Amino acid sequence: MIIRVLGSAAGGGSPQWNCGCDNCVKIRRGSGQLRPRTQESVAVTSDGASWFLLNASPEIRAQIESYEPLHPRALRDSPIQGIVLTNGDLDHCLGLLSLRESHPLHVYTTDRIRSGFTAGNVLYRTLERFPGQLTWHDLDLEGEQPLLERDSPGLVIEARAVPGKVPLHLQDWQSHPADNIGVRIRDTKSGKTLAYLPAVGEASEQVRALTASADVVFFDGTFWSTDELPSLGIGERGAREMAHWPVGGPTGSLSFLTELGASRRILIHLNNTNPLLLDDSPETQSVRQRGVEVAYDGMEIRL
Ligand code: MLT
Ligand code: MN
Ligand code: ZN
């Protein structure tokens, strides 16, 4: 299995267009202490030829261009066989609309996340220009199912509801467990597994089940502290109210991650305010000391 991080940042990316926080300013100045990051998306493959994207970020075009194995191999072609959506937040699904050039797409997600994207969305019609342009594959939240590939079934996926929230633009919807999922992807050839949970509000039985025996775990690294945004005077909502389990502090996710048996534990979906973006911050050092890594664009893992 090859896992390639196309984008490692939370919504807005870093730097974020309207943000003048210390981190964003330092990136713009090219201080070298932290790197620019695009919005979260990861590509995964079993055979190096057929790829699946985990989430479709608003920066999908540049992300595909950034990585040669995702380039077309013929006049009209894409090695991307399918896209998995872990929730309906715009940083995870807006990129679907950018893939509208009359190419068949296969999207794997829950019924709730699908309807959150399609309901009342006139822009979605651009992905319905011809029959079979976009095929939705329902993830049933119980057991494993194959991710379809042209030739052989190399990857199977297990999806489970994990604590999260409805997207901001659907706040008038009643929340539902299937609004936010984590997934475990298993390579049937090597037996290796990747757990991918970029948005986790808190610990749960499902979070433990997905991560317990995975070889590599990607986990919600949005915020270091509960009051990261309010302490900077940016909004009033803390990390937990935004359904992102902070990494640091006495009840942070770091202890949970440290105890996992995975060979790699990697934080992803990092908000631009997060001190973990700084290569040499005390927070980054404390994470590193405990064997937990911080994702960056272009990070690649071969299992
Ligand atoms: C989140 O991760 O909480 C959302 O992406 C926030 C947003 O939609 O801006
Ligand atoms: Mn997000
Ligand atoms: Zn910023």
Tab-separated table of C-alpha atoms and ligand atoms in Angstrom:
chain	number	residue	atom	x	y	z
A	1	MET	CA	0.000	0.000	0.000
A	2	ILE	CA	1.194	3.502	-0.802
A	3	ILE	CA	-0.286	6.405	1.138
A	4	ARG	CA	0.406	9.888	-0.187
A	5	VAL	CA	-0.630	13.048	1.664
A	6	LEU	CA	-1.864	15.509	-0.953
A	7	GLY	CA	-3.046	18.062	1.607
A	8	SER	CA	-2.643	18.162	5.372
A	9	ALA	CA	-4.417	21.358	6.471
A	10	ALA	CA	-7.890	21.962	7.851
A	11	GLY	CA	-10.454	24.104	6.021
A	12	GLY	CA	-8.872	27.320	4.749
A	13	GLY	CA	-5.413	25.768	4.389
A	14	SER	CA	-2.328	27.485	5.678
A	15	PRO	CA	-1.826	30.241	5.127
A	16	GLN	CA	-5.557	30.986	4.986
A	17	TRP	CA	-6.489	33.809	2.622
A	18	ASN	CA	-7.927	36.099	5.313
A	19	CYS	CA	-5.735	35.097	8.247
A	20	GLY	CA	-2.995	37.221	9.744
A	21	CYS	CA	-2.170	34.921	12.673
A	22	ASP	CA	1.506	34.436	13.556
A	23	ASN	CA	1.696	31.110	11.702
A	24	CYS	CA	0.129	32.463	8.498
A	25	VAL	CA	2.325	35.567	8.545
A	26	LYS	CA	5.460	33.449	9.037
A	27	ILE	CA	4.582	31.204	6.087
A	28	ARG	CA	3.998	34.214	3.841
A	29	ARG	CA	7.360	35.661	4.884
A	30	GLY	CA	9.024	32.346	4.092
A	31	SER	CA	10.482	32.094	7.586
A	32	GLY	CA	11.321	28.409	7.062
A	33	GLN	CA	9.879	27.425	10.452
A	34	LEU	CA	6.703	26.082	8.929
A	35	ARG	CA	5.565	25.044	5.493
A	36	PRO	CA	2.493	25.910	3.470
A	37	ARG	CA	-0.228	23.278	3.547
A	38	THR	CA	-3.216	22.667	1.299
A	39	GLN	CA	-6.541	21.350	2.536
A	40	GLU	CA	-6.720	17.754	3.629
A	41	SER	CA	-6.759	14.927	1.127
A	42	VAL	CA	-4.854	11.649	0.959
A	43	ALA	CA	-4.342	9.264	-1.974
A	44	VAL	CA	-4.032	5.526	-1.409
A	45	THR	CA	-3.266	2.578	-3.667
A	46	SER	CA	-2.591	-1.118	-3.429
A	47	ASP	CA	-0.824	-1.647	-6.757
A	48	GLY	CA	0.575	1.817	-7.533
A	49	ALA	CA	-1.706	2.133	-10.564
A	50	SER	CA	-5.299	2.407	-9.258
A	51	TRP	CA	-5.731	5.152	-6.697
A	52	PHE	CA	-8.451	6.218	-4.278
A	53	LEU	CA	-8.695	9.674	-2.769
A	54	LEU	CA	-9.743	10.133	0.816
A	55	ASN	CA	-11.689	13.402	0.634
A	56	ALA	CA	-11.883	15.846	-2.270
A	57	SER	CA	-10.468	19.183	-1.179
A	58	PRO	CA	-11.113	22.541	-2.859
A	59	GLU	CA	-7.472	22.337	-3.995
A	60	ILE	CA	-7.876	19.008	-5.763
A	61	ARG	CA	-6.688	20.173	-9.176
A	62	ALA	CA	-3.329	21.406	-7.919
A	63	GLN	CA	-3.037	18.391	-5.624
A	64	ILE	CA	-3.468	15.972	-8.539
A	65	GLU	CA	-0.973	17.938	-10.603
A	66	SER	CA	1.491	17.812	-7.692
A	67	TYR	CA	1.778	14.033	-7.868
A	68	GLU	CA	2.768	12.302	-11.084
A	69	PRO	CA	1.112	8.906	-10.356
A	70	LEU	CA	-2.275	10.684	-10.437
A	71	HIS	CA	-1.764	12.126	-13.914
A	72	PRO	CA	-3.697	10.807	-16.949
A	73	ARG	CA	-2.046	7.985	-18.917
A	74	ALA	CA	-4.113	8.545	-22.078
A	75	LEU	CA	-5.978	11.324	-23.862
A	76	ARG	CA	-8.907	11.104	-21.430
A	77	ASP	CA	-7.983	9.107	-18.342
A	78	SER	CA	-7.375	9.188	-14.611
A	79	PRO	CA	-5.688	6.680	-12.289
A	80	ILE	CA	-8.227	7.856	-9.660
A	81	GLN	CA	-10.747	5.027	-9.350
A	82	GLY	CA	-12.843	6.494	-6.585
A	83	ILE	CA	-13.180	9.050	-3.819
A	84	VAL	CA	-14.147	8.405	-0.207
A	85	LEU	CA	-15.835	11.248	1.701
A	86	THR	CA	-15.529	11.179	5.491
A	87	ASN	CA	-17.971	14.031	6.049
A	88	GLY	CA	-19.803	16.756	4.162
A	89	ASP	CA	-17.661	19.713	5.236
A	90	LEU	CA	-16.738	21.820	2.233
A	91	ASP	CA	-13.013	21.234	2.737
A	92	HIS	CA	-13.772	17.539	2.146
A	93	CYS	CA	-16.192	17.597	-0.775
A	94	LEU	CA	-16.014	20.871	-2.681
A	95	GLY	CA	-13.346	19.335	-4.915
A	96	LEU	CA	-15.926	17.001	-6.469
A	97	LEU	CA	-17.323	19.961	-8.410
A	98	SER	CA	-13.863	20.620	-9.836
A	99	LEU	CA	-13.805	17.135	-11.367
A	100	ARG	CA	-16.666	17.998	-13.719
A	101	GLU	CA	-14.948	17.486	-17.071
A	102	SER	CA	-17.270	14.660	-18.147
A	103	HIS	CA	-15.318	11.917	-16.410
A	104	PRO	CA	-17.023	8.993	-14.624
A	105	LEU	CA	-16.585	9.330	-10.856
A	106	HIS	CA	-17.180	6.806	-8.072
A	107	VAL	CA	-17.831	8.281	-4.648
A	108	TYR	CA	-17.993	6.216	-1.459
A	109	THR	CA	-19.779	7.698	1.512
A	110	THR	CA	-22.875	7.477	3.697
A	111	ASP	CA	-26.384	8.247	2.571
A	112	ARG	CA	-26.425	11.240	4.932
A	113	ILE	CA	-23.227	12.753	3.552
A	114	ARG	CA	-24.432	12.165	-0.028
A	115	SER	CA	-27.759	13.900	0.559
A	116	GLY	CA	-26.051	16.763	2.382
A	117	PHE	CA	-24.062	17.401	-0.802
A	118	THR	CA	-26.816	16.850	-3.366
A	119	ALA	CA	-30.009	18.142	-1.699
A	120	GLY	CA	-31.095	21.451	-3.220
A	121	ASN	CA	-27.653	21.888	-4.794
A	122	VAL	CA	-28.065	23.213	-8.338
A	123	LEU	CA	-24.292	23.141	-8.829
A	124	TYR	CA	-24.398	19.377	-8.382
A	125	ARG	CA	-26.097	19.141	-11.789
A	126	THR	CA	-22.675	19.612	-13.363
A	127	LEU	CA	-21.877	16.077	-12.176
A	128	GLU	CA	-25.124	14.756	-13.682
A	129	ARG	CA	-24.529	15.770	-17.276
A	130	PHE	CA	-24.790	12.164	-18.504
A	131	PRO	CA	-25.922	8.865	-16.983
A	132	GLY	CA	-23.165	7.272	-14.952
A	133	GLN	CA	-21.110	10.443	-14.572
A	134	LEU	CA	-21.146	10.151	-10.783
A	135	THR	CA	-21.971	6.841	-9.080
A	136	TRP	CA	-22.538	6.922	-5.325
A	137	HIS	CA	-21.501	3.837	-3.365
A	138	ASP	CA	-23.151	3.618	0.022
A	139	LEU	CA	-20.838	2.817	2.922
A	140	ASP	CA	-22.944	0.747	5.266
A	141	LEU	CA	-21.069	1.343	8.572
A	142	GLU	CA	-20.878	-2.371	9.326
A	143	GLY	CA	-18.114	-4.680	8.191
A	144	GLU	CA	-15.833	-4.455	5.187
A	145	GLN	CA	-16.711	-3.832	1.550
A	146	PRO	CA	-14.454	-3.703	-1.526
A	147	LEU	CA	-13.327	-0.484	-3.148
A	148	LEU	CA	-13.965	-1.287	-6.794
A	149	GLU	CA	-11.034	-1.373	-9.141
A	150	ARG	CA	-10.820	-2.050	-12.809
A	151	ASP	CA	-8.827	-5.248	-12.480
A	152	SER	CA	-8.524	-6.793	-9.059
A	153	PRO	CA	-9.973	-5.917	-5.668
A	154	GLY	CA	-6.872	-4.609	-3.930
A	155	LEU	CA	-8.426	-2.521	-1.188
A	156	VAL	CA	-11.338	-3.115	1.147
A	157	ILE	CA	-12.886	-0.452	3.349
A	158	GLU	CA	-14.601	-0.509	6.696
A	159	ALA	CA	-16.444	2.670	7.700
A	160	ARG	CA	-17.834	3.555	11.097
A	161	ALA	CA	-19.657	6.552	12.498
A	162	VAL	CA	-17.382	8.602	14.730
A	163	PRO	CA	-18.304	11.609	16.906
A	164	GLY	CA	-18.625	14.669	14.689
A	165	LYS	CA	-21.151	17.185	13.511
A	166	VAL	CA	-23.237	18.271	10.510
A	167	PRO	CA	-21.469	20.643	8.109
A	168	LEU	CA	-21.742	24.342	9.004
A	169	HIS	CA	-23.990	25.018	6.001
A	170	LEU	CA	-26.461	22.355	7.216
A	171	GLN	CA	-26.805	23.564	10.797
A	172	ASP	CA	-30.597	23.443	10.437
A	173	TRP	CA	-30.398	19.662	9.913
A	174	GLN	CA	-30.706	17.451	12.927
A	175	SER	CA	-27.384	15.761	13.449
A	176	HIS	CA	-27.046	12.048	12.747
A	177	PRO	CA	-24.260	9.544	13.513
A	178	ALA	CA	-23.641	8.986	9.783
A	179	ASP	CA	-22.707	12.668	9.317
A	180	ASN	CA	-19.094	11.894	10.127
A	181	ILE	CA	-17.179	8.689	9.604
A	182	GLY	CA	-13.758	7.212	10.098
A	183	VAL	CA	-12.499	4.492	7.789
A	184	ARG	CA	-10.101	1.581	7.882
A	185	ILE	CA	-8.627	0.515	4.559
A	186	ARG	CA	-7.037	-2.893	4.200
A	187	ASP	CA	-4.754	-4.006	1.404
A	188	THR	CA	-5.853	-7.547	0.599
A	189	LYS	CA	-2.446	-8.384	-0.844
A	190	SER	CA	-0.202	-7.278	2.019
A	191	GLY	CA	-2.829	-7.368	4.800
A	192	LYS	CA	-1.678	-3.898	5.929
A	193	THR	CA	-4.255	-1.434	7.233
A	194	LEU	CA	-4.660	2.323	7.270
A	195	ALA	CA	-7.068	3.993	9.707
A	196	TYR	CA	-8.168	7.432	8.526
A	197	LEU	CA	-10.064	9.669	10.975
A	198	PRO	CA	-9.503	13.332	10.091
A	199	ALA	CA	-12.433	14.622	12.187
A	200	VAL	CA	-13.017	13.131	15.631
A	201	GLY	CA	-15.012	15.001	18.278
A	202	GLU	CA	-14.089	12.709	21.149
A	203	ALA	CA	-13.161	9.141	22.010
A	204	SER	CA	-15.706	6.425	21.262
A	205	GLU	CA	-15.955	2.692	20.870
A	206	GLN	CA	-15.900	3.110	17.074
A	207	VAL	CA	-12.808	5.313	17.202
A	208	ARG	CA	-11.066	2.614	19.209
A	209	ALA	CA	-12.293	-0.173	16.911
A	210	LEU	CA	-10.988	1.553	13.774
A	211	THR	CA	-7.589	2.428	15.194
A	212	ALA	CA	-6.839	-0.494	17.534
A	213	SER	CA	-4.994	-2.816	15.170
A	214	ALA	CA	-4.208	-0.501	12.244
A	215	ASP	CA	-0.638	-0.276	10.951
A	216	VAL	CA	-0.919	3.441	10.203
A	217	VAL	CA	-3.335	5.868	11.840
A	218	PHE	CA	-4.150	9.327	10.508
A	219	PHE	CA	-6.019	11.286	13.167
A	220	ASP	CA	-7.705	14.646	13.773
A	221	GLY	CA	-4.952	17.173	14.501
A	222	THR	CA	-7.060	20.299	13.908
A	223	PHE	CA	-6.371	22.052	17.200
A	224	TRP	CA	-3.706	21.784	19.848
A	225	SER	CA	-5.854	23.325	22.607
A	226	THR	CA	-9.529	23.601	23.418
A	227	ASP	CA	-9.540	27.391	23.359
A	228	GLU	CA	-7.142	27.862	20.435
A	229	LEU	CA	-9.434	30.158	18.439
A	230	PRO	CA	-11.120	32.080	21.312
A	231	SER	CA	-7.698	32.763	22.896
A	232	LEU	CA	-6.634	34.499	19.669
A	233	GLY	CA	-9.901	36.426	19.557
A	234	ILE	CA	-11.087	34.448	16.505
A	235	GLY	CA	-14.671	33.447	17.244
A	236	GLU	CA	-16.091	32.074	20.435
A	237	ARG	CA	-16.258	28.374	19.723
A	238	GLY	CA	-13.774	26.028	21.277
A	239	ALA	CA	-12.358	22.908	19.641
A	240	ARG	CA	-14.869	20.573	21.244
A	241	GLU	CA	-17.849	22.678	20.171
A	242	MET	CA	-16.500	22.366	16.626
A	243	ALA	CA	-16.291	18.579	17.114
A	244	HIS	CA	-12.503	18.432	16.983
A	245	TRP	CA	-10.803	16.625	19.869
A	246	PRO	CA	-7.785	18.799	20.730
A	247	VAL	CA	-4.390	17.082	20.756
A	248	GLY	CA	-2.842	18.731	23.829
A	249	GLY	CA	-3.827	19.204	27.463
A	250	PRO	CA	-4.789	16.692	30.124
A	251	THR	CA	-7.755	15.338	28.153
A	252	GLY	CA	-6.222	15.726	24.673
A	253	SER	CA	-5.949	12.944	22.089
A	254	LEU	CA	-2.171	12.629	22.488
A	255	SER	CA	-2.389	10.081	25.311
A	256	PHE	CA	-4.876	8.025	23.314
A	257	LEU	CA	-2.629	8.080	20.235
A	258	THR	CA	0.490	7.247	22.224
A	259	GLU	CA	-1.086	4.045	23.451
A	260	LEU	CA	-2.022	2.751	19.999
A	261	GLY	CA	0.003	-0.123	18.610
A	262	ALA	CA	0.305	1.399	15.117
A	263	SER	CA	3.787	1.785	13.677
A	264	ARG	CA	2.900	5.316	12.463
A	265	ARG	CA	0.495	7.740	14.182
A	266	ILE	CA	0.038	10.910	12.194
A	267	LEU	CA	-1.937	14.092	12.883
A	268	ILE	CA	-3.731	15.608	9.890
A	269	HIS	CA	-6.343	18.333	9.148
A	270	LEU	CA	-4.226	20.923	10.983
A	271	ASN	CA	-5.731	24.336	11.497
A	272	ASN	CA	-3.489	27.233	10.547
A	273	THR	CA	-3.427	28.459	14.164
A	274	ASN	CA	-2.031	25.168	15.487
A	275	PRO	CA	1.440	25.409	17.135
A	276	LEU	CA	2.139	21.922	15.699
A	277	LEU	CA	2.690	23.634	12.335
A	278	LEU	CA	5.931	25.061	13.716
A	279	ASP	CA	8.728	22.529	13.312
A	280	ASP	CA	10.439	23.644	16.530
A	281	SER	CA	7.585	24.557	18.902
A	282	PRO	CA	7.458	22.925	22.364
A	283	GLU	CA	4.144	21.363	21.338
A	284	THR	CA	5.699	19.756	18.248
A	285	GLN	CA	8.590	18.476	20.349
A	286	SER	CA	6.240	16.945	22.905
A	287	VAL	CA	4.291	15.164	20.160
A	288	ARG	CA	7.475	13.909	18.526
A	289	GLN	CA	8.852	12.618	21.807
A	290	ARG	CA	5.779	10.424	22.086
A	291	GLY	CA	6.228	8.947	18.633
A	292	VAL	CA	3.404	10.899	16.995
A	293	GLU	CA	4.001	12.674	13.679
A	294	VAL	CA	2.547	15.767	12.035
A	295	ALA	CA	1.433	15.328	8.416
A	296	TYR	CA	2.738	17.585	5.659
A	297	ASP	CA	1.891	17.880	1.986
A	298	GLY	CA	3.930	15.345	0.026
A	299	MET	CA	4.410	12.936	2.952
A	300	GLU	CA	4.466	9.386	1.605
A	301	ILE	CA	4.230	6.044	3.380
A	302	ARG	CA	4.886	2.649	1.851
A	303	LEU	CA	3.557	-0.337	3.728
B	1	MLT	C1	-14.431	21.550	10.210
B	1	MLT	O1	-13.496	20.784	10.014
B	1	MLT	O2	-14.887	21.715	11.352
B	1	MLT	C2	-15.044	22.240	9.062
B	1	MLT	O3	-14.329	22.002	7.901
B	1	MLT	C3	-15.186	23.685	9.331
B	1	MLT	C4	-15.674	24.394	8.108
B	1	MLT	O4	-16.534	23.873	7.382
B	1	MLT	O5	-15.190	25.499	7.845
B	2	MN	MN	-12.555	20.685	8.115
B	3	ZN	ZN	-3.646	31.817	10.311
